[in-house]
């Protein structure tokens, strides 16, 4: 066992003495040491209950004959960080999380680990660490919050973000906005729709790194505690069988996760996170793979923000394994999972408890919501290396869009213009210098929510990214980004931009000579941050089309 490095032999007497200071007995020193990696904190609603999940995990570890040790990772709430300086720090926190887990696991020589993350960058950070360390690992995602209710309608956090625009447009009163504020987030857990946190929870299960049912079980559901306890027991089995993270996270498993992502209409942030996790496992995942699979996997679930279903509906319908059952002829069933069995064996054992909910929420592939997957990749002279769009949250009437650009060099400028009524139907709003190197790659949820709330028929294009709660013609991850001298840096207000979804094309309609002249005369701005972690991040992060990963020097 790895933990023998700190507890076996006469020369380890000092180490054993320190372990005994924790209350360990000689009998416990003979057992496997399991890390319980918990992202619990008191500031993040998606994490505030994770201490209870950790206790269940530790109980399972002890039941199976091993010794648990809990430590914590940081966690940033994107919703609280949204729309101000704090959002610059969200995506870069992913690398800090992965690095901190590596440091703790390697320094203390744990035999295995149970990861307990929730929310947007935290789940990817934990999975990146698992792939990098390649020891036995299992993930217990924290679970979604329940939907809220107001005027007998179900709501979530995005309802509140969009309501700000509705109030600005005079569509709702201040009292109605207050009611939404009070009632939209009624429980702990990650926000209730198929936003980034819940997308990543579902994909963790699809990847084979969580037990069946974990991805959609709610934060307040006792089922989550049972899954946590079983996961604590299962990690001991994985340690004894020496089943490591990369035995599960194979290229075929990542392709399965992408297929599920596209089938459920997941967040565009997965196009950043799955390549980053795969990179840690030594596997190359790029935008072309997403686009290739998108043409084969239809969208069979319609979730918030694109539809009316919430995570609680998908869970009732059977969750991730029910989705995989529907597309089983188009994915690899012989991949290993943390159950110790293959996906094929897991699906053979899986049973639908609520068949009516299953039929209502998850369609057959012969009758999909869309014939293609929920995320598509566009390319053209505005994004030579690609950009992404959440097709599942797009009005079918917007498959072709052509309009005049209104260009802004940060989200704040765009929001100010939107609030001032300067953005009109038919405009193409471009927000640049928001990519990984320029500013940490912020989400543009404040801008997109205002646009939705105001009812504007516009396109929004950025080298930044979007919340999983974004809907509409919102195109992000434009690569190369502006600070790298990408084409988006040379677009001017008044230029005509054409978006053709069916052709997967995005172009600014100016000739090549004009482009070349602008490259000689327009000065590229420097990254925003000159000191602190973000100054370092801007120097070492890759472009969005590579997952904003940190490459070896």
Coordinates of N, CA, C and O in Angstrom, one line a residue, residues 52-64 114 140 211 222-235:
X52 N -22.2 16.7 5.7 CA -23.0 15.6 6.0 C -22.7 14.4 5.1 O -22.7 13.2 5.5
X53 N -22.5 14.7 3.8 CA -22.1 13.7 2.8 C -20.8 13.1 3.2 O -20.6 11.9 3.1
X54 N -19.9 13.9 3.7 CA -18.5 13.4 4.1 C -18.7 12.4 5.2 O -17.9 11.4 5.3
X55 N -19.5 12.7 6.2 CA -19.7 11.8 7.3 C -20.2 10.5 6.8 O -19.8 9.4 7.3
X56 N -21.1 10.5 5.9 CA -21.7 9.2 5.3 C -20.5 8.5 4.6 O -20.4 7.2 4.7
X57 N -19.7 9.2 3.8 CA -18.6 8.5 3.1 C -17.6 7.9 4.2 O -17.2 6.7 4.0
X58 N -17.3 8.6 5.2 CA -16.4 8.1 6.2 C -17.0 6.9 6.9 O -16.2 5.9 7.2
X59 N -18.3 6.9 7.1 CA -18.9 5.7 7.7 C -18.8 4.5 6.8 O -18.5 3.4 7.3
X60 N -18.9 4.7 5.5 CA -18.8 3.6 4.6 C -17.4 3.1 4.5 O -17.1 1.9 4.4
X61 N -16.4 4.0 4.6 CA -15.0 3.6 4.6 C -14.7 2.7 5.8 O -14.0 1.7 5.7
X62 N -15.2 3.2 7.0 CA -14.9 2.4 8.2 C -15.6 1.0 8.1 O -15.1 0.0 8.6
X63 N -16.9 1.0 7.6 CA -17.6 -0.3 7.5 C -16.8 -1.3 6.6 O -16.8 -2.5 6.9
X64 N -16.1 -0.8 5.6 CA -15.3 -1.6 4.7 C -13.9 -2.0 5.2 O -13.2 -2.7 4.6
X114 N -11.9 9.5 -1.9 CA -13.3 9.8 -2.3 C -13.3 11.3 -2.4 O -13.0 12.0 -1.5
X140 N -18.3 11.5 -5.3 CA -19.7 11.7 -4.8 C -20.0 13.2 -5.0 O -19.6 14.0 -4.2
X211 N -21.0 6.3 -8.7 CA -22.0 5.2 -8.7 C -23.2 5.6 -9.4 O -23.6 6.8 -9.5
X222 N -32.2 11.6 0.9 CA -31.5 10.6 1.7 C -30.8 9.6 0.8 O -29.8 9.0 1.2
X223 N -31.2 9.5 -0.5 CA -30.6 8.6 -1.4 C -29.1 9.1 -1.6 O -28.2 8.3 -1.8
X224 N -28.9 10.4 -1.6 CA -27.5 10.9 -1.7 C -26.6 10.4 -0.6 O -25.5 10.0 -0.8
X225 N -27.2 10.3 0.6 CA -26.4 9.8 1.7 C -26.1 8.4 1.6 O -25.0 7.9 2.0
X226 N -27.1 7.6 1.1 CA -26.8 6.2 0.9 C -25.7 6.0 -0.2 O -24.9 5.1 0.0
X227 N -25.8 6.7 -1.3 CA -24.8 6.6 -2.3 C -23.4 7.0 -1.7 O -22.4 6.4 -2.0
X228 N -23.4 8.0 -0.9 CA -22.1 8.4 -0.2 C -21.6 7.3 0.6 O -20.4 7.0 0.5
X229 N -22.4 6.6 1.4 CA -22.0 5.6 2.2 C -21.5 4.4 1.4 O -20.4 3.8 1.7
X230 N -22.2 4.1 0.3 CA -21.8 3.0 -0.6 C -20.5 3.3 -1.3 O -19.7 2.4 -1.5
X231 N -20.3 4.6 -1.6 CA -19.1 5.0 -2.3 C -17.9 4.9 -1.3 O -16.8 4.5 -1.7
X232 N -18.1 5.1 0.0 CA -17.0 4.9 1.0 C -16.7 3.5 1.1 O -15.5 3.1 1.2
X233 N -17.6 2.6 1.0 CA -17.4 1.2 1.0 C -16.7 0.7 -0.3 O -15.7 -0.1 -0.3
X234 N -17.1 1.3 -1.4 CA -16.6 0.9 -2.7 C -15.2 1.3 -2.9 O -14.4 0.5 -3.6
X235 N -14.7 2.4 -2.4 CA -13.4 2.8 -2.6 C -12.4 1.8 -2.0 O -11.3 1.6 -2.5

